[in-house]
């Protein structure tokens, strides 16, 4: 399949810093007739869209859906049928909690040609900018990505015993709303309450905040700090490395002594 035959490009824009866009992502943005973009695509990246290119906001936030997923799927098919060169611009990586695969499935079923451009996922980008490596010799033998977001009417039913592994870094996407439940269940499953934990808000951007705390204190800390989405939660011994190697913005300890 050549570039000329592709109707829709599902493109990851990374976690926010426009310098983290891939060369291919930037080229496709500049060549697009229409860009369908999500809430988590940063303003700095949207500023790279050339004048005259049609923009369609399809952003989704927890419990607030501007455009339901099935409508986004149909929109992409409709735009492609009209002959437009479409960029479906998504925060992070399209295939890591980005629902890009659902859009790709829909395009495939309707005979629409497409390609997928990976982006730097939030865990890698925000971790690097916070000075928190996801793996580190002697501290973490692996990493697991978890969604803390619930489908409507469902509970967060995860294998907590499996997740409570002190040798594995846990990265929780979209976990703010349920962080109290997540913290409680992991501790019940055996992960110590003093396990180092970080909350990274708006990672890779000038507004980044990195708060260092523990698994037991993380629910109160994010509330005290007033953190909103997008905030990534990282759990594991690697979090302590931020005290020495955070380079983008300083990491701050959450002082719970003055809390409530």
PDB file of N, CA, C and O in Angstrom, residues 148-180:
ATOM      1  N   UNK A 148      -7.166   2.586  34.700  1.00  0.00           N
ATOM      2  CA  UNK A 148      -8.000   2.762  35.876  1.00  0.00           C
ATOM      3  C   UNK A 148      -9.384   3.250  35.525  1.00  0.00           C
ATOM      4  O   UNK A 148     -10.190   3.573  36.391  1.00  0.00           O
ATOM      5  N   UNK A 149      -9.670   3.290  34.226  1.00  0.00           N
ATOM      6  CA  UNK A 149     -10.949   3.799  33.732  1.00  0.00           C
ATOM      7  C   UNK A 149     -11.960   2.658  33.623  1.00  0.00           C
ATOM      8  O   UNK A 149     -11.613   1.548  33.229  1.00  0.00           O
ATOM      9  N   UNK A 150     -13.192   2.936  33.965  1.00  0.00           N
ATOM     10  CA  UNK A 150     -14.246   1.928  33.918  1.00  0.00           C
ATOM     11  C   UNK A 150     -15.185   2.155  32.753  1.00  0.00           C
ATOM     12  O   UNK A 150     -15.483   3.299  32.396  1.00  0.00           O
ATOM     13  N   UNK A 151     -15.638   1.072  32.154  1.00  0.00           N
ATOM     14  CA  UNK A 151     -16.762   1.181  31.242  1.00  0.00           C
ATOM     15  C   UNK A 151     -18.021   1.401  32.081  1.00  0.00           C
ATOM     16  O   UNK A 151     -18.103   0.988  33.228  1.00  0.00           O
ATOM     17  N   UNK A 152     -18.982   2.078  31.489  1.00  0.00           N
ATOM     18  CA  UNK A 152     -20.194   2.418  32.229  1.00  0.00           C
ATOM     19  C   UNK A 152     -20.863   1.175  32.799  1.00  0.00           C
ATOM     20  O   UNK A 152     -21.040   0.164  32.119  1.00  0.00           O
ATOM     21  N   UNK A 153     -21.223   1.273  34.084  1.00  0.00           N
ATOM     22  CA  UNK A 153     -21.939   0.182  34.728  1.00  0.00           C
ATOM     23  C   UNK A 153     -21.061  -0.972  35.163  1.00  0.00           C
ATOM     24  O   UNK A 153     -21.570  -1.990  35.642  1.00  0.00           O
ATOM     25  N   UNK A 154     -19.724  -0.837  35.033  1.00  0.00           N
ATOM     26  CA  UNK A 154     -18.838  -1.930  35.396  1.00  0.00           C
ATOM     27  C   UNK A 154     -17.907  -1.499  36.526  1.00  0.00           C
ATOM     28  O   UNK A 154     -17.623  -0.324  36.714  1.00  0.00           O
ATOM     29  N   UNK A 155     -17.439  -2.493  37.284  1.00  0.00           N
ATOM     30  CA  UNK A 155     -16.484  -2.230  38.353  1.00  0.00           C
ATOM     31  C   UNK A 155     -15.073  -2.511  37.846  1.00  0.00           C
ATOM     32  O   UNK A 155     -14.886  -3.196  36.833  1.00  0.00           O
ATOM     33  N   UNK A 156     -14.082  -1.974  38.563  1.00  0.00           N
ATOM     34  CA  UNK A 156     -12.688  -2.167  38.180  1.00  0.00           C
ATOM     35  C   UNK A 156     -12.245  -3.539  38.676  1.00  0.00           C
ATOM     36  O   UNK A 156     -11.745  -3.684  39.788  1.00  0.00           O
ATOM     37  N   UNK A 157     -12.437  -4.547  37.845  1.00  0.00           N
ATOM     38  CA  UNK A 157     -12.181  -5.929  38.222  1.00  0.00           C
ATOM     39  C   UNK A 157     -10.850  -6.374  37.636  1.00  0.00           C
ATOM     40  O   UNK A 157     -10.780  -6.890  36.519  1.00  0.00           O
ATOM     41  N   UNK A 158      -9.777  -6.154  38.382  1.00  0.00           N
ATOM     42  CA  UNK A 158      -8.442  -6.519  37.934  1.00  0.00           C
ATOM     43  C   UNK A 158      -7.912  -7.667  38.787  1.00  0.00           C
ATOM     44  O   UNK A 158      -8.411  -7.933  39.890  1.00  0.00           O
ATOM     45  N   UNK A 159      -6.871  -8.330  38.294  1.00  0.00           N
ATOM     46  CA  UNK A 159      -6.224  -9.393  39.056  1.00  0.00           C
ATOM     47  C   UNK A 159      -5.237  -8.737  40.021  1.00  0.00           C
ATOM     48  O   UNK A 159      -4.045  -8.613  39.746  1.00  0.00           O
ATOM     49  N   UNK A 160      -5.766  -8.283  41.157  1.00  0.00           N
ATOM     50  CA  UNK A 160      -4.961  -7.491  42.082  1.00  0.00           C
ATOM     51  C   UNK A 160      -3.776  -8.287  42.623  1.00  0.00           C
ATOM     52  O   UNK A 160      -2.693  -7.716  42.828  1.00  0.00           O
ATOM     53  N   UNK A 161      -3.941  -9.567  42.865  1.00  0.00           N
ATOM     54  CA  UNK A 161      -2.843 -10.387  43.380  1.00  0.00           C
ATOM     55  C   UNK A 161      -1.693 -10.419  42.387  1.00  0.00           C
ATOM     56  O   UNK A 161      -0.516 -10.318  42.772  1.00  0.00           O
ATOM     57  N   UNK A 162      -2.025 -10.544  41.126  1.00  0.00           N
ATOM     58  CA  UNK A 162      -0.990 -10.559  40.099  1.00  0.00           C
ATOM     59  C   UNK A 162      -0.288  -9.209  39.989  1.00  0.00           C
ATOM     60  O   UNK A 162       0.919  -9.133  39.765  1.00  0.00           O
ATOM     61  N   UNK A 163      -1.065  -8.136  40.162  1.00  0.00           N
ATOM     62  CA  UNK A 163      -0.498  -6.796  40.033  1.00  0.00           C
ATOM     63  C   UNK A 163       0.381  -6.409  41.214  1.00  0.00           C
ATOM     64  O   UNK A 163       1.276  -5.572  41.082  1.00  0.00           O
ATOM     65  N   UNK A 164       0.138  -7.018  42.374  1.00  0.00           N
ATOM     66  CA  UNK A 164       0.867  -6.653  43.594  1.00  0.00           C
ATOM     67  C   UNK A 164       2.230  -7.329  43.634  1.00  0.00           C
ATOM     68  O   UNK A 164       2.564  -8.070  44.555  1.00  0.00           O
ATOM     69  N   UNK A 165       3.049  -7.044  42.641  1.00  0.00           N
ATOM     70  CA  UNK A 165       4.381  -7.632  42.500  1.00  0.00           C
ATOM     71  C   UNK A 165       5.416  -6.540  42.756  1.00  0.00           C
ATOM     72  O   UNK A 165       5.532  -5.596  41.972  1.00  0.00           O
ATOM     73  N   UNK A 166       6.193  -6.628  43.829  1.00  0.00           N
ATOM     74  CA  UNK A 166       7.140  -5.567  44.167  1.00  0.00           C
ATOM     75  C   UNK A 166       8.280  -5.406  43.165  1.00  0.00           C
ATOM     76  O   UNK A 166       8.978  -4.386  43.183  1.00  0.00           O
ATOM     77  N   UNK A 167       8.471  -6.409  42.297  1.00  0.00           N
ATOM     78  CA  UNK A 167       9.538  -6.327  41.296  1.00  0.00           C
ATOM     79  C   UNK A 167       9.060  -5.759  39.958  1.00  0.00           C
ATOM     80  O   UNK A 167       9.821  -5.704  38.996  1.00  0.00           O
ATOM     81  N   UNK A 168       7.797  -5.363  39.892  1.00  0.00           N
ATOM     82  CA  UNK A 168       7.218  -4.858  38.654  1.00  0.00           C
ATOM     83  C   UNK A 168       6.728  -3.427  38.844  1.00  0.00           C
ATOM     84  O   UNK A 168       6.053  -3.125  39.834  1.00  0.00           O
ATOM     85  N   UNK A 169       7.073  -2.556  37.915  1.00  0.00           N
ATOM     86  CA  UNK A 169       6.552  -1.193  37.927  1.00  0.00           C
ATOM     87  C   UNK A 169       5.131  -1.210  37.386  1.00  0.00           C
ATOM     88  O   UNK A 169       4.863  -1.798  36.331  1.00  0.00           O
ATOM     89  N   UNK A 170       4.220  -0.561  38.089  1.00  0.00           N
ATOM     90  CA  UNK A 170       2.838  -0.421  37.621  1.00  0.00           C
ATOM     91  C   UNK A 170       2.640   1.008  37.131  1.00  0.00           C
ATOM     92  O   UNK A 170       2.986   1.960  37.826  1.00  0.00           O
ATOM     93  N   UNK A 171       2.084   1.141  35.938  1.00  0.00           N
ATOM     94  CA  UNK A 171       1.745   2.453  35.397  1.00  0.00           C
ATOM     95  C   UNK A 171       0.245   2.465  35.156  1.00  0.00           C
ATOM     96  O   UNK A 171      -0.282   1.638  34.410  1.00  0.00           O
ATOM     97  N   UNK A 172      -0.441   3.401  35.795  1.00  0.00           N
ATOM     98  CA  UNK A 172      -1.900   3.452  35.724  1.00  0.00           C
ATOM     99  C   UNK A 172      -2.334   4.660  34.917  1.00  0.00           C
ATOM    100  O   UNK A 172      -2.064   5.807  35.288  1.00  0.00           O
ATOM    101  N   UNK A 173      -2.983   4.380  33.807  1.00  0.00           N
ATOM    102  CA  UNK A 173      -3.566   5.414  32.960  1.00  0.00           C
ATOM    103  C   UNK A 173      -4.989   5.690  33.446  1.00  0.00           C
ATOM    104  O   UNK A 173      -5.707   4.781  33.845  1.00  0.00           O
ATOM    105  N   UNK A 174      -5.401   6.962  33.358  1.00  0.00           N
ATOM    106  CA  UNK A 174      -6.799   7.330  33.649  1.00  0.00           C
ATOM    107  C   UNK A 174      -7.254   6.795  35.003  1.00  0.00           C
ATOM    108  O   UNK A 174      -8.362   6.291  35.159  1.00  0.00           O
ATOM    109  N   UNK A 175      -6.386   6.914  36.012  1.00  0.00           N
ATOM    110  CA  UNK A 175      -6.675   6.303  37.298  1.00  0.00           C
ATOM    111  C   UNK A 175      -7.083   7.248  38.399  1.00  0.00           C
ATOM    112  O   UNK A 175      -7.324   6.800  39.530  1.00  0.00           O
ATOM    113  N   UNK A 176      -7.173   8.545  38.122  1.00  0.00           N
ATOM    114  CA  UNK A 176      -7.454   9.498  39.189  1.00  0.00           C
ATOM    115  C   UNK A 176      -8.783   9.227  39.893  1.00  0.00           C
ATOM    116  O   UNK A 176      -8.864   9.229  41.121  1.00  0.00           O
ATOM    117  N   UNK A 177      -9.823   9.020  39.119  1.00  0.00           N
ATOM    118  CA  UNK A 177     -11.158   8.854  39.706  1.00  0.00           C
ATOM    119  C   UNK A 177     -11.219   7.673  40.659  1.00  0.00           C
ATOM    120  O   UNK A 177     -11.904   7.730  41.692  1.00  0.00           O
ATOM    121  N   UNK A 178     -10.493   6.618  40.356  1.00  0.00           N
ATOM    122  CA  UNK A 178     -10.567   5.384  41.142  1.00  0.00           C
ATOM    123  C   UNK A 178      -9.302   5.109  41.940  1.00  0.00           C
ATOM    124  O   UNK A 178      -9.076   3.970  42.359  1.00  0.00           O
ATOM    125  N   UNK A 179      -8.477   6.154  42.181  1.00  0.00           N
ATOM    126  CA  UNK A 179      -7.189   5.902  42.823  1.00  0.00           C
ATOM    127  C   UNK A 179      -7.348   5.368  44.247  1.00  0.00           C
ATOM    128  O   UNK A 179      -6.542   4.557  44.706  1.00  0.00           O
ATOM    129  N   UNK A 180      -8.395   5.785  44.963  1.00  0.00           N
ATOM    130  CA  UNK A 180      -8.617   5.248  46.301  1.00  0.00           C
ATOM    131  C   UNK A 180      -8.880   3.755  46.275  1.00  0.00           C
ATOM    132  O   UNK A 180      -8.323   2.993  47.080  1.00  0.00           O
TER     133      UNK A 180
END
